[in-house]
Coordinates of C-alpha atoms and ligand atoms in Angstrom, one line a residue:
X7 CA 36.0 -42.4 -0.5
X8 CA 39.6 -42.7 -1.5
X9 CA 40.9 -39.4 -0.5
X10 CA 39.4 -39.8 2.9
X11 CA 41.5 -42.9 3.6
X12 CA 44.5 -41.2 2.2
X13 CA 43.9 -38.2 4.4
X14 CA 43.6 -40.3 7.5
X15 CA 47.1 -41.7 6.9
X16 CA 48.7 -38.3 6.2
X17 CA 50.6 -36.0 8.5
X18 CA 49.7 -32.3 8.7
X19 CA 52.8 -31.4 6.7
X20 CA 51.8 -33.9 4.0
X21 CA 48.3 -32.5 3.7
X22 CA 49.7 -29.0 3.6
X23 CA 52.0 -30.0 0.7
X24 CA 49.0 -31.5 -1.2
X25 CA 47.1 -28.3 -0.7
X26 CA 50.0 -26.3 -2.1
X27 CA 50.4 -28.6 -5.1
X28 CA 46.7 -28.4 -5.9
X29 CA 46.9 -24.7 -5.4
X30 CA 49.4 -24.3 -8.3
X31 CA 46.7 -25.3 -10.8
X32 CA 44.0 -23.1 -9.5
X33 CA 43.1 -19.5 -8.7
X34 CA 41.0 -20.6 -5.8
X35 CA 42.3 -20.9 -2.3
X36 CA 42.2 -24.5 -1.1
X37 CA 41.4 -25.2 2.5
X38 CA 40.7 -27.9 5.1
X39 CA 38.7 -26.9 8.1
X40 CA 38.6 -29.4 10.9
X41 CA 35.2 -28.5 12.4
X42 CA 35.7 -30.7 15.4
X43 CA 39.1 -29.4 16.4
X44 CA 38.4 -25.8 15.2
X45 CA 41.6 -25.9 13.1
X46 CA 42.0 -24.3 9.7
X47 CA 44.5 -25.1 7.1
X48 CA 44.8 -22.6 4.2
X49 CA 46.8 -22.3 1.1
X50 CA 49.7 -19.9 1.5
X51 CA 48.6 -17.6 -1.3
X52 CA 45.5 -16.8 0.8
X53 CA 47.5 -15.7 3.8
X54 CA 49.2 -13.1 1.7
X55 CA 46.0 -11.5 0.5
X56 CA 43.9 -12.0 3.7
X57 CA 44.9 -11.4 7.3
X58 CA 45.4 -15.1 8.2
X59 CA 48.2 -15.2 10.9
X60 CA 49.5 -18.5 9.5
X61 CA 48.6 -21.3 7.1
X62 CA 47.5 -23.5 10.0
X63 CA 45.4 -21.9 12.6
X64 CA 44.1 -23.2 15.9
X65 CA 40.9 -21.8 17.3
X66 CA 40.1 -20.6 13.9
X67 CA 36.6 -19.4 14.7
X68 CA 38.3 -16.4 16.4
X69 CA 40.4 -15.7 13.4
X70 CA 37.4 -15.8 11.1
X71 CA 36.1 -12.8 13.0
X72 CA 38.9 -10.8 11.6
X73 CA 38.5 -12.0 8.1
X74 CA 34.8 -12.4 7.5
X75 CA 32.9 -9.2 7.0
X76 CA 31.1 -8.5 10.3
X77 CA 27.5 -8.7 9.2
X78 CA 28.1 -11.9 7.3
X79 CA 29.8 -13.6 10.3
X80 CA 26.6 -15.0 12.0
X81 CA 25.4 -16.4 8.7
X82 CA 28.7 -18.3 8.3
X83 CA 28.9 -19.5 11.9
X84 CA 25.4 -20.9 11.6
X85 CA 26.3 -22.7 8.4
X86 CA 29.5 -24.1 9.8
X87 CA 27.6 -25.4 12.9
X88 CA 25.3 -27.3 10.6
X89 CA 28.3 -28.9 8.9
X90 CA 29.8 -29.7 12.2
X91 CA 26.7 -31.3 13.7
X92 CA 26.0 -33.4 10.7
X93 CA 22.9 -31.5 9.5
X94 CA 24.7 -30.6 6.3
X95 CA 27.4 -32.4 4.3
X96 CA 28.2 -29.7 1.9
X97 CA 28.8 -26.0 1.9
X98 CA 28.3 -23.4 -0.8
X99 CA 28.1 -19.8 0.1
X100 CA 28.7 -16.4 -1.2
X101 CA 29.7 -13.8 1.3
X102 CA 32.4 -11.2 2.1
X103 CA 35.8 -11.3 3.4
X104 CA 38.0 -8.3 4.4
X105 CA 41.5 -8.2 2.8
X106 CA 44.7 -7.1 4.4
X107 CA 43.8 -3.5 3.5
X108 CA 40.4 -4.0 5.1
X109 CA 38.6 -3.8 1.8
X110 CA 35.5 -5.9 1.1
X111 CA 36.0 -8.9 -1.2
X112 CA 33.2 -11.0 -2.3
X113 CA 34.1 -14.7 -2.2
X114 CA 32.4 -17.9 -3.2
X115 CA 33.2 -20.8 -0.9
X116 CA 32.4 -24.4 -1.8
X117 CA 33.3 -27.5 0.1
X118 CA 32.4 -31.1 1.1
X119 CA 32.3 -32.4 4.7
X120 CA 34.1 -35.7 5.3
X121 CA 34.6 -37.6 8.5
X122 CA 38.3 -38.0 9.2
X123 CA 40.4 -39.7 11.9
X124 CA 38.7 -40.1 15.3
X125 CA 35.4 -39.0 13.8
X126 CA 36.6 -35.4 13.1
X127 CA 34.3 -33.6 10.7
X128 CA 36.4 -32.0 8.0
X129 CA 35.3 -29.4 5.5
X130 CA 37.4 -29.6 2.4
X131 CA 37.0 -27.0 -0.2
X132 CA 38.1 -23.9 -2.1
X133 CA 37.4 -20.2 -1.8
X134 CA 37.3 -18.2 -5.0
X135 CA 37.2 -14.4 -5.3
X136 CA 34.1 -13.4 -7.2
X137 CA 35.3 -9.9 -8.2
X138 CA 32.9 -8.3 -10.5
X139 CA 31.1 -11.6 -11.1
X140 CA 28.5 -10.8 -8.4
X141 CA 25.6 -13.2 -8.2
X142 CA 23.2 -12.3 -11.0
X143 CA 19.6 -12.7 -11.7
X144 CA 19.3 -15.2 -14.5
X145 CA 16.7 -13.2 -16.4
X146 CA 18.3 -9.7 -16.5
X147 CA 21.8 -10.6 -15.4
X148 CA 21.5 -8.0 -12.6
X149 CA 22.3 -8.6 -9.0
X150 CA 19.4 -9.4 -6.7
X151 CA 17.9 -7.9 -3.6
X152 CA 20.1 -9.8 -1.2
X153 CA 23.2 -8.2 -2.7
X154 CA 21.5 -4.8 -2.7
X155 CA 20.9 -5.3 1.1
X156 CA 24.5 -6.3 1.8
X157 CA 26.0 -3.6 -0.3
X158 CA 23.8 -0.9 1.2
X159 CA 24.5 -2.1 4.7
X160 CA 28.2 -1.4 4.1
X161 CA 27.6 1.9 2.4
X162 CA 25.3 3.1 5.2
X163 CA 27.9 2.0 7.8
X164 CA 31.0 3.2 6.1
X165 CA 30.1 6.2 4.1
X166 CA 26.4 7.2 4.2
X167 CA 27.2 10.7 3.1
X168 CA 28.4 9.5 -0.3
X169 CA 25.1 7.9 -1.2
X170 CA 23.4 10.4 -3.6
X171 CA 20.0 8.7 -4.3
X172 CA 18.1 5.5 -4.7
X173 CA 15.5 5.1 -7.4
X174 CA 13.1 2.2 -7.4
X175 CA 11.6 1.5 -10.8
X176 CA 8.4 -0.6 -11.3
X177 CA 6.6 -1.7 -14.4
X178 CA 3.1 -0.4 -14.2
X179 CA 1.2 -3.2 -15.8
X180 CA 3.5 -6.1 -15.4
X181 CA 0.9 -8.5 -14.1
X182 CA -1.2 -7.8 -17.2
X183 CA 1.7 -8.6 -19.5
X184 CA 2.4 -11.9 -17.8
X185 CA -1.3 -12.8 -17.8
X186 CA -2.2 -11.8 -21.3
X187 CA 1.1 -12.5 -23.1
X188 CA 2.6 -15.2 -21.0
X189 CA 5.6 -15.4 -18.7
X190 CA 8.1 -15.4 -21.5
X191 CA 6.9 -12.0 -22.7
X192 CA 7.2 -10.8 -19.1
X193 CA 10.8 -12.0 -19.0
X194 CA 11.5 -10.2 -22.3
X195 CA 10.1 -7.0 -20.9
X196 CA 12.3 -7.4 -17.8
X197 CA 15.4 -7.9 -19.9
X198 CA 14.5 -5.0 -22.2
X199 CA 14.0 -2.6 -19.2
X200 CA 17.1 -3.8 -17.5
X201 CA 19.1 -3.1 -20.7
X202 CA 17.5 0.3 -21.0
X203 CA 18.4 1.2 -17.3
X204 CA 22.0 0.0 -17.8
X205 CA 22.4 2.2 -20.9
X206 CA 20.8 5.2 -19.2
X207 CA 22.6 5.4 -15.9
X208 CA 26.2 6.6 -15.5
X209 CA 29.1 4.3 -15.1
X210 CA 29.5 3.4 -11.5
X211 CA 25.8 3.5 -10.6
X212 CA 24.6 0.2 -9.3
X213 CA 21.5 -1.5 -10.6
X214 CA 19.7 -4.4 -8.8
X215 CA 16.7 -6.4 -9.7
X216 CA 14.3 -6.6 -6.7
X217 CA 11.1 -8.6 -6.5
X218 CA 9.1 -9.4 -9.7
X219 CA 9.0 -6.2 -11.8
X220 CA 11.1 -3.8 -9.7
X221 CA 14.6 -2.5 -10.1
X222 CA 16.7 -0.4 -7.8
X223 CA 19.2 2.1 -9.0
X224 CA 21.7 3.3 -6.5
X225 CA 24.2 6.1 -6.9
X226 CA 26.7 5.7 -4.1
X227 CA 28.7 8.6 -5.2
X228 CA 30.6 6.8 -7.8
X229 CA 28.3 7.8 -10.7
X230 CA 28.7 10.7 -13.0
X231 CA 26.2 12.9 -11.3
X232 CA 23.2 12.6 -13.5
X233 CA 20.0 13.6 -11.7
X234 CA 17.4 10.9 -10.9
X235 CA 14.7 12.9 -12.7
X236 CA 16.8 13.0 -15.9
X237 CA 17.5 9.3 -15.6
X238 CA 13.8 8.5 -15.1
X239 CA 12.8 10.7 -18.1
X240 CA 15.3 9.0 -20.3
X241 CA 14.1 5.6 -19.4
X242 CA 10.6 6.6 -20.0
X243 CA 11.5 8.0 -23.4
X244 CA 13.5 5.0 -24.4
X245 CA 10.6 2.7 -23.5
X246 CA 8.1 4.8 -25.4
X247 CA 10.4 4.8 -28.5
X248 CA 10.8 1.0 -28.3
X249 CA 7.0 0.7 -28.2
X250 CA 6.7 3.0 -31.2
X251 CA 9.4 1.0 -33.2
X252 CA 7.4 -2.2 -32.5
X253 CA 4.3 -0.5 -33.7
X254 CA 2.8 -0.8 -30.3
X255 CA 2.6 -4.6 -30.5
X256 CA 3.6 -4.3 -26.8
X257 CA 3.1 -1.3 -24.6
X258 CA 4.1 -0.7 -21.1
X259 CA 5.0 2.2 -18.8
X260 CA 7.2 2.4 -15.7
X261 CA 6.9 4.4 -12.5
X262 CA 9.7 5.5 -10.2
X263 CA 10.1 6.3 -6.5
X264 CA 13.2 8.3 -5.5
X265 CA 14.8 8.6 -2.1
X266 CA 17.2 11.5 -2.0
X267 CA 18.2 12.7 1.5
X268 CA 20.8 12.5 4.2
X269 CA 21.4 8.8 4.5
X270 CA 23.2 8.9 7.8
X271 CA 21.6 6.6 10.4
X272 CA 19.2 5.0 7.9
X273 CA 18.8 1.3 7.8
X274 CA 18.4 -0.9 4.7
X275 CA 14.8 -1.7 5.9
X276 CA 14.0 2.0 5.8
X277 CA 15.5 2.4 2.3
X278 CA 13.3 -0.4 1.2
X279 CA 10.2 1.0 2.8
X280 CA 10.7 4.6 1.8
X281 CA 11.4 3.8 -1.9
X282 CA 8.5 1.4 -1.9
X283 CA 6.2 4.1 -0.6
X284 CA 7.5 6.7 -3.2
X285 CA 7.0 4.2 -6.0
X286 CA 3.5 3.3 -4.7
X287 CA 2.6 7.0 -4.5
X288 CA 3.7 7.4 -8.2
X289 CA 1.5 4.5 -9.1
X290 CA -1.4 5.8 -7.0
X291 CA -1.0 9.2 -8.7
X292 CA -1.8 7.7 -12.0
X293 CA 1.4 5.7 -12.9
X294 CA 3.9 6.5 -15.7
X295 CA 5.6 9.1 -13.4
X296 CA 8.3 9.5 -10.8
X297 CA 7.8 10.7 -7.3
X298 CA 10.3 11.7 -4.7
X299 CA 9.9 10.3 -1.2
X300 CA 7.9 12.8 0.9
X301 CA 8.4 12.4 4.6
X302 CA 5.2 14.3 5.5
X303 CA 3.1 12.2 3.1
X304 CA 4.7 9.1 4.6
X305 CA 3.8 10.2 8.1
X306 CA 0.2 10.7 7.1
X307 CA 0.3 7.2 5.5
X308 CA 1.6 5.7 8.7
X309 CA -1.0 7.5 10.7
X310 CA -3.7 6.2 8.4
X311 CA -2.4 2.7 9.0
X312 CA -2.5 3.2 12.7
X313 CA -6.0 4.6 12.5
X314 CA -7.0 1.6 10.5
X315 CA -5.6 -0.6 13.2
X316 CA -7.6 1.2 15.9
X317 CA -10.7 1.1 13.7
X318 CA -10.3 -2.6 13.2
X319 CA -9.9 -3.2 17.0
X320 CA -13.0 -1.0 17.7
X321 CA -15.1 -2.8 15.2
X322 CA -14.1 -6.2 16.6
X323 CA -15.0 -4.9 20.1
X324 CA -18.7 -4.6 19.2
X325 CA -18.3 -1.3 17.4
X326 CA -16.8 0.4 20.4
X327 CA -16.4 4.2 19.9
X328 CA -18.9 4.3 17.0
X329 CA -22.1 6.3 17.4
X330 CA -24.8 7.1 14.9
X331 CA -25.9 10.8 15.0
X332 CA -29.0 12.1 13.3
X333 CA -29.5 15.4 11.5
X334 CA -33.1 16.6 10.9
X335 CA -34.5 16.9 7.3
X336 CA -37.4 19.2 7.1
X337 CA -40.1 19.8 4.4
X338 CA -39.5 23.0 2.4
X339 CA -43.2 23.6 2.4
X340 CA -43.7 24.1 6.1
X341 CA -40.3 23.4 7.7
X342 CA -41.7 20.4 9.6
X343 CA -39.6 17.4 10.4
X344 CA -40.0 14.7 7.9
X345 CA -36.9 12.6 8.4
X346 CA -33.3 12.5 9.4
X347 CA -29.9 11.5 8.0
X348 CA -27.9 9.0 9.9
X349 CA -24.3 10.2 10.2
X350 CA -21.6 8.1 11.7
X351 CA -19.3 9.3 14.4
X352 CA -16.1 7.6 15.8
X353 CA -14.3 8.5 18.9
X354 CA -11.1 6.8 19.9
X355 CA -8.9 6.8 23.0
X356 CA -5.8 7.7 21.0
X357 CA -7.3 10.0 18.4
X358 CA -10.3 11.5 20.0
X359 CA -13.2 12.5 17.7
X360 CA -12.2 11.8 14.1
X361 CA -14.0 13.3 11.2
X362 CA -15.9 11.0 8.9
X363 CA -14.1 12.6 6.0
X364 CA -11.0 10.9 7.5
X365 CA -12.2 7.6 8.9
X366 CA -14.9 6.7 6.2
X367 CA -12.3 6.4 3.4
X368 CA -10.1 4.2 5.7
X369 CA -13.1 2.0 6.5
X370 CA -13.7 1.8 2.8
X371 CA -10.2 0.8 1.7
X372 CA -9.9 -1.8 4.5
X373 CA -13.3 -3.3 3.7
X374 CA -14.4 -2.5 7.3
X375 CA -17.2 -0.3 5.9
X376 CA -19.1 -3.5 5.2
X377 CA -19.7 -4.5 8.9
X378 CA -19.8 -0.8 10.0
X379 CA -22.3 0.0 7.3
X380 CA -24.5 -2.9 8.4
X381 CA -24.2 -1.6 12.0
X382 CA -25.3 1.9 10.9
X383 CA -28.2 0.4 8.9
X384 CA -29.5 -1.6 11.8
X385 CA -29.1 1.3 14.3
X386 CA -30.8 3.7 11.9
X387 CA -33.7 1.3 11.2
X388 CA -34.4 0.7 14.9
X389 CA -34.3 4.5 15.5
X390 CA -36.6 5.1 12.6
X391 CA -39.1 2.6 13.9
X392 CA -39.2 4.3 17.3
X393 CA -39.5 7.9 15.8
X394 CA -42.2 6.9 13.4
X395 CA -44.5 6.8 16.4
X396 CA -44.0 10.5 16.8
X397 CA -43.8 11.5 13.2
X398 CA -45.8 9.3 10.9
X399 CA -44.2 9.0 7.5
X400 CA -40.8 9.7 9.1
X401 CA -37.9 8.4 6.9
X402 CA -34.3 7.7 7.7
X403 CA -31.5 8.3 5.2
X404 CA -28.5 6.0 5.5
X405 CA -25.2 6.7 3.6
X406 CA -24.0 3.8 1.5
X407 CA -20.5 3.3 0.3
X408 CA -19.8 1.8 -3.1
X409 CA -17.7 -0.8 -1.4
X410 CA -20.9 -2.1 0.2
X411 CA -22.5 -2.0 -3.2
X412 CA -19.8 -3.8 -5.1
X413 CA -18.4 -6.1 -2.4
X414 CA -21.3 -7.3 -0.2
X415 CA -24.7 -8.7 -0.6
X416 CA -26.5 -5.4 0.1
X417 CA -29.9 -6.5 -1.0
X418 CA -29.8 -9.4 1.4
X419 CA -28.6 -7.2 4.3
X420 CA -31.2 -4.5 3.6
X421 CA -34.1 -7.0 3.4
X422 CA -33.1 -8.8 6.5
X423 CA -32.8 -5.5 8.4
X424 CA -36.2 -4.3 7.3
X425 CA -37.8 -7.6 8.2
X426 CA -36.2 -8.1 11.5
X427 CA -36.5 -4.6 12.7
X428 CA -40.0 -4.4 11.3
X429 CA -40.1 -1.1 9.4
X430 CA -41.7 -0.3 6.0
X431 CA -39.2 -0.2 3.2
X432 CA -40.6 3.2 2.3
X433 CA -39.1 4.6 5.5
X434 CA -35.6 3.8 4.3
X435 CA -33.6 6.0 1.9
X436 CA -30.2 4.9 0.8
X437 CA -27.8 7.7 -0.1
X438 CA -25.1 7.1 -2.8
X439 CA -22.6 9.8 -3.6
X440 CA -22.2 11.2 -7.0
X441 CA -18.5 11.3 -6.8
X442 CA -17.9 7.6 -6.0
X443 CA -20.0 6.5 -8.9
X444 CA -17.9 4.6 -11.4
X445 CA -19.7 2.3 -13.7
X446 CA -22.9 0.3 -13.6
X447 CA -22.5 -3.3 -14.1
X448 CA -25.4 -5.5 -14.9
X449 CA -25.3 -6.7 -11.3
X450 CA -25.6 -3.2 -9.9
X451 CA -28.4 -2.3 -12.4
X452 CA -30.2 -5.3 -11.1
X453 CA -29.6 -4.2 -7.5
X454 CA -31.1 -0.8 -8.3
X455 CA -34.1 -2.4 -9.9
X456 CA -34.5 -4.8 -6.9
X457 CA -34.4 -1.9 -4.5
X458 CA -37.0 0.0 -6.5
X459 CA -39.3 -3.0 -6.7
X460 CA -39.0 -3.4 -2.9
X461 CA -40.0 0.4 -2.6
X462 CA -36.6 1.4 -1.1
X463 CA -35.7 4.8 -2.4
X464 CA -32.2 6.0 -3.4
X465 CA -30.8 9.5 -3.0
X466 CA -28.0 10.9 -5.1
X467 CA -25.8 12.5 -2.5
X468 CA -23.2 15.3 -2.9
X469 CA -24.7 16.6 -6.1
X470 CA -22.6 19.4 -7.4
X471 CA -19.3 18.2 -6.2
X472 CA -18.6 15.8 -9.1
X473 CA -19.7 16.1 -12.7
X474 CA -23.3 16.9 -11.8
X475 CA -24.2 14.4 -14.4
X476 CA -27.9 13.8 -14.9
X477 CA -27.1 10.4 -16.3
X478 CA -26.3 9.2 -12.8
X479 CA -29.7 10.3 -11.7
X480 CA -31.3 8.2 -14.5
X481 CA -29.1 5.2 -13.9
X482 CA -29.4 5.2 -10.2
X483 CA -33.1 6.0 -10.6
X484 CA -32.8 8.2 -7.6
X485 CA -36.0 9.5 -6.0
X486 CA -34.0 12.4 -4.4
X487 CA -31.1 14.6 -5.4
X488 CA -29.2 16.1 -2.5
X489 CA -27.4 19.3 -3.4
X490 CA -24.2 19.6 -1.6
X491 CA -23.4 22.5 0.7
X492 CA -20.3 23.6 -1.4
X493 CA -22.6 24.1 -4.4
X494 CA -25.1 26.0 -2.3
X495 CA -22.3 28.2 -0.9
X496 CA -21.2 29.1 -4.5
X497 CA -24.8 29.8 -5.4
X498 CA -25.1 32.2 -2.5
X499 CA -22.0 34.0 -3.7
X500 CA -22.6 34.3 -7.4
X501 CA -25.6 34.6 -9.6
X502 CA -24.3 32.2 -12.3
X503 CA -24.2 29.2 -9.9
X504 CA -27.5 30.3 -8.4
X505 CA -29.1 30.1 -11.8
X506 CA -27.5 26.7 -12.4
X507 CA -28.9 25.3 -9.2
X508 CA -32.3 26.8 -10.0
X509 CA -32.2 25.1 -13.4
X510 CA -31.0 21.8 -12.0
X511 CA -33.9 21.8 -9.6
X512 CA -36.3 22.4 -12.4
X513 CA -34.8 19.6 -14.4
X514 CA -34.8 17.2 -11.5
X515 CA -38.5 18.0 -11.0
X516 CA -39.3 17.4 -14.6
X517 CA -37.7 14.0 -14.3
X518 CA -40.0 13.2 -11.5
X519 CA -37.5 13.4 -8.6
X520 CA -37.3 15.7 -5.6
X521 CA -34.5 17.9 -4.2
X522 CA -33.0 18.1 -0.7
X523 CA -30.8 21.1 -0.2
X524 CA -28.0 20.5 2.2
X525 CA -26.0 22.9 4.3
X526 CA -28.3 25.7 5.0
X527 CA -26.8 27.5 8.0
X528 CA -28.4 30.9 8.2
X529 CA -31.9 32.4 7.9
X530 CA -30.8 34.6 4.9
X531 CA -29.4 31.6 3.2
X532 CA -32.7 29.8 3.6
X533 CA -34.8 32.7 2.2
X534 CA -32.5 33.2 -0.7
X535 CA -32.3 29.5 -1.6
X536 CA -36.1 28.9 -1.1
X537 CA -36.7 30.7 -4.4
X538 CA -35.0 27.8 -6.2
X539 CA -37.9 25.6 -5.0
X540 CA -36.2 22.7 -3.2
X541 CA -38.5 20.1 -1.6
X542 CA -36.5 19.4 1.5
X543 CA -33.9 21.2 3.6
X544 CA -31.1 19.8 5.7
X545 CA -28.7 22.1 7.5
X546 CA -27.4 23.5 10.7
X547 CA -30.1 26.2 10.6
X548 CA -32.7 23.5 11.4
X549 CA -30.4 21.3 13.4
X550 CA -26.9 19.9 13.6
X551 CA -26.3 16.1 13.7
X552 CA -26.9 14.9 17.3
X553 CA -27.0 11.7 19.2
X554 CA -30.4 9.9 19.2
X555 CA -31.3 11.1 22.8
X556 CA -30.6 14.7 22.1
X557 CA -32.4 14.5 18.8
X558 CA -35.5 13.2 20.6
X559 CA -35.4 16.1 23.1
X560 CA -34.7 18.8 20.6
X561 CA -36.8 17.8 17.6
X562 CA -39.4 15.3 18.4
X563 CA -41.2 17.3 21.1
X564 CA -41.7 20.0 18.5
X565 CA -43.9 17.8 16.4
X566 CA -47.4 16.6 17.2
X567 CA -46.7 13.8 19.6
X568 CA -49.2 11.0 19.6
Ligands
C2E7 P1 -23.0 13.6 3.6 O1 -23.7 12.3 3.5 O2 -23.1 14.6 2.4 O3 -23.5 14.3 4.9 C1 -23.7 15.6 5.1 C2 -22.6 16.3 5.8 O4 -22.8 17.7 5.8 C3 -22.5 15.8 7.2 O5 -21.1 15.9 7.5 C4 -23.2 17.0 7.9 O6 -22.8 17.1 9.3 C5 -22.7 18.1 7.1 N1 -23.7 19.2 7.2 C6 -25.0 19.2 7.3 N2 -25.5 20.4 7.4 C7 -24.5 21.3 7.4 C8 -24.4 22.7 7.4 O7 -25.4 23.5 7.6 N3 -23.2 23.3 7.4 C9 -22.1 22.5 7.3 N4 -20.9 23.1 7.2 N5 -22.1 21.1 7.2 C10 -23.3 20.6 7.3 P2 -20.4 14.7 8.3 O8 -21.3 14.1 9.3 O9 -19.1 15.2 8.7 O10 -20.3 13.5 7.2 C11 -19.4 13.7 6.2 C12 -19.6 12.6 5.2 O11 -19.2 11.4 5.7 C13 -21.0 12.4 4.8 O12 -21.4 13.4 3.8 C14 -21.0 11.0 4.2 O13 -20.5 11.1 2.9 C15 -19.9 10.4 5.1 N6 -20.6 9.5 6.1 C16 -21.1 9.9 7.3 N7 -21.6 8.8 7.9 C17 -21.5 7.8 7.0 C18 -21.9 6.4 7.1 O14 -22.6 5.9 8.0 N8 -21.6 5.6 6.0 C19 -20.9 6.1 4.9 N9 -20.6 5.3 3.9 N10 -20.6 7.4 4.8 C20 -20.9 8.2 5.9
MG8 MG1 -25.3 11.7 2.9
MG9 MG1 -24.4 15.2 1.2

């Protein structure tokens, strides 16, 4: 290259003069950095604005430490090392300097590496101040997450008390818009929402575009004091009005997660996590709403994550800590033992005994209920086979999760279990809760038909806690309806509910199914509820859930042993 040979023949003063001449026609600060000698030559104008001790600096790496914003220094040093070693031949970076008043200035630095005299690697380029022209997202024109992180880092370090709130906004059905209407429509929505946010927030409030469909609004104390809830509501209203204007040709809603607290000692990572959590809570809660970050709810969430981890470890260690308990089910005619419900227990070193009400939903959301459910099924089937020797006609009830129904090959698992363990299908009753029931796809209907044709009965569990809808009974084609304890307790307290239960039982009977009444604890409860004519009873009065060994001792000796 021409300038290279020119440069080689020039003295330091001559090069400096060239820099100053070029500088006259540009706002940028020209520089030459000798990476090999660690020497820096800078236009004089820059030394007035930034704390450079002179226009030519030896051991410039040290000086850079005073000029480059501390958290950007490592990034720059790594980049320069790449230029020095030959890994890179060009340099283009946006980062921060500190001016003579110690204020942050965003700069854009661009340069080319050339090899000069004696093989020295020289980076020749220019630094320009970016000012308000911060790096923008090319769809919305907003700054991106990287800038959010850098700005928040300084705000948290320099003046955390001034930060008023952060609000993370997410489009509720963005994926759907992209999938159904195309990426361009998605971009249009992003632009529309960005404009709407810009118009809504006060002057001085920062807006960033994060990943995909999320925006972050930050009031670092420079805004006009509008409350986040008011901002969210206004955004929501503007979007609704826009949809109306367009006659609902496109409709979307947004959710918001707000973090409003004492920001001292917080890290950017935490801000990201907390706002993400609040936004997700808003979405989980039904979308189209704003939620404020709730520390207690977050701690519960973290605990659930940790429990999930422990559950996963225990499952992979051959179901360590899991045990199947059995609770007797007796005939209402003579109170004789006719079966048992298999109820899962989990004990963990860290958490002790955890209630199924806590760990079953975690198993479900993680998918672990599939292997665990299989484990319960096999254990229960083996136990049933053994106990049938004592009580002919004994049946075992196993709870099924809808996750098993929708996401695993249940029929295959059940058939294999029945065959390999060697029990009659009639001995197995699969319990499905009323509350978890969503919709019956053709596949599920077929599954119900298959189970029926293989003589495996279904029970509708928790009846009375959901909609108590007889339609489920028909669709599931349940042989048994299990009336939940909470319903029984209500019936014991007031006549109205008592009459409802009584009528429900009549109705179930008229449909050809039977009723198991759950949760009978006392003798009086039993005598009162017996008048409603249930067919089976399950409750503490007859026996609490117990490990297999204890069940055998307590309940099987009472029956006519072979
Ligand atoms: P569920 O299937 O309705 O089980 C009956 C629950 O009522 C059991 O609670 C049982 O201990 C309790 N119970 C029985 N009689 C009485 C009584 O007289 N008084 C009172 N207060 N409670 C009584 P548990 O064992 O805590 O199980 C809770 C739920 O966890 C179960 O409700 C079931 O939905 C679920 N679950 C348990 N094991 C499994 C399993 O292996 N798989 C799945 N998917 N869910 C399970
Ligand atoms: Mg049950
Ligand atoms: Mg139940």
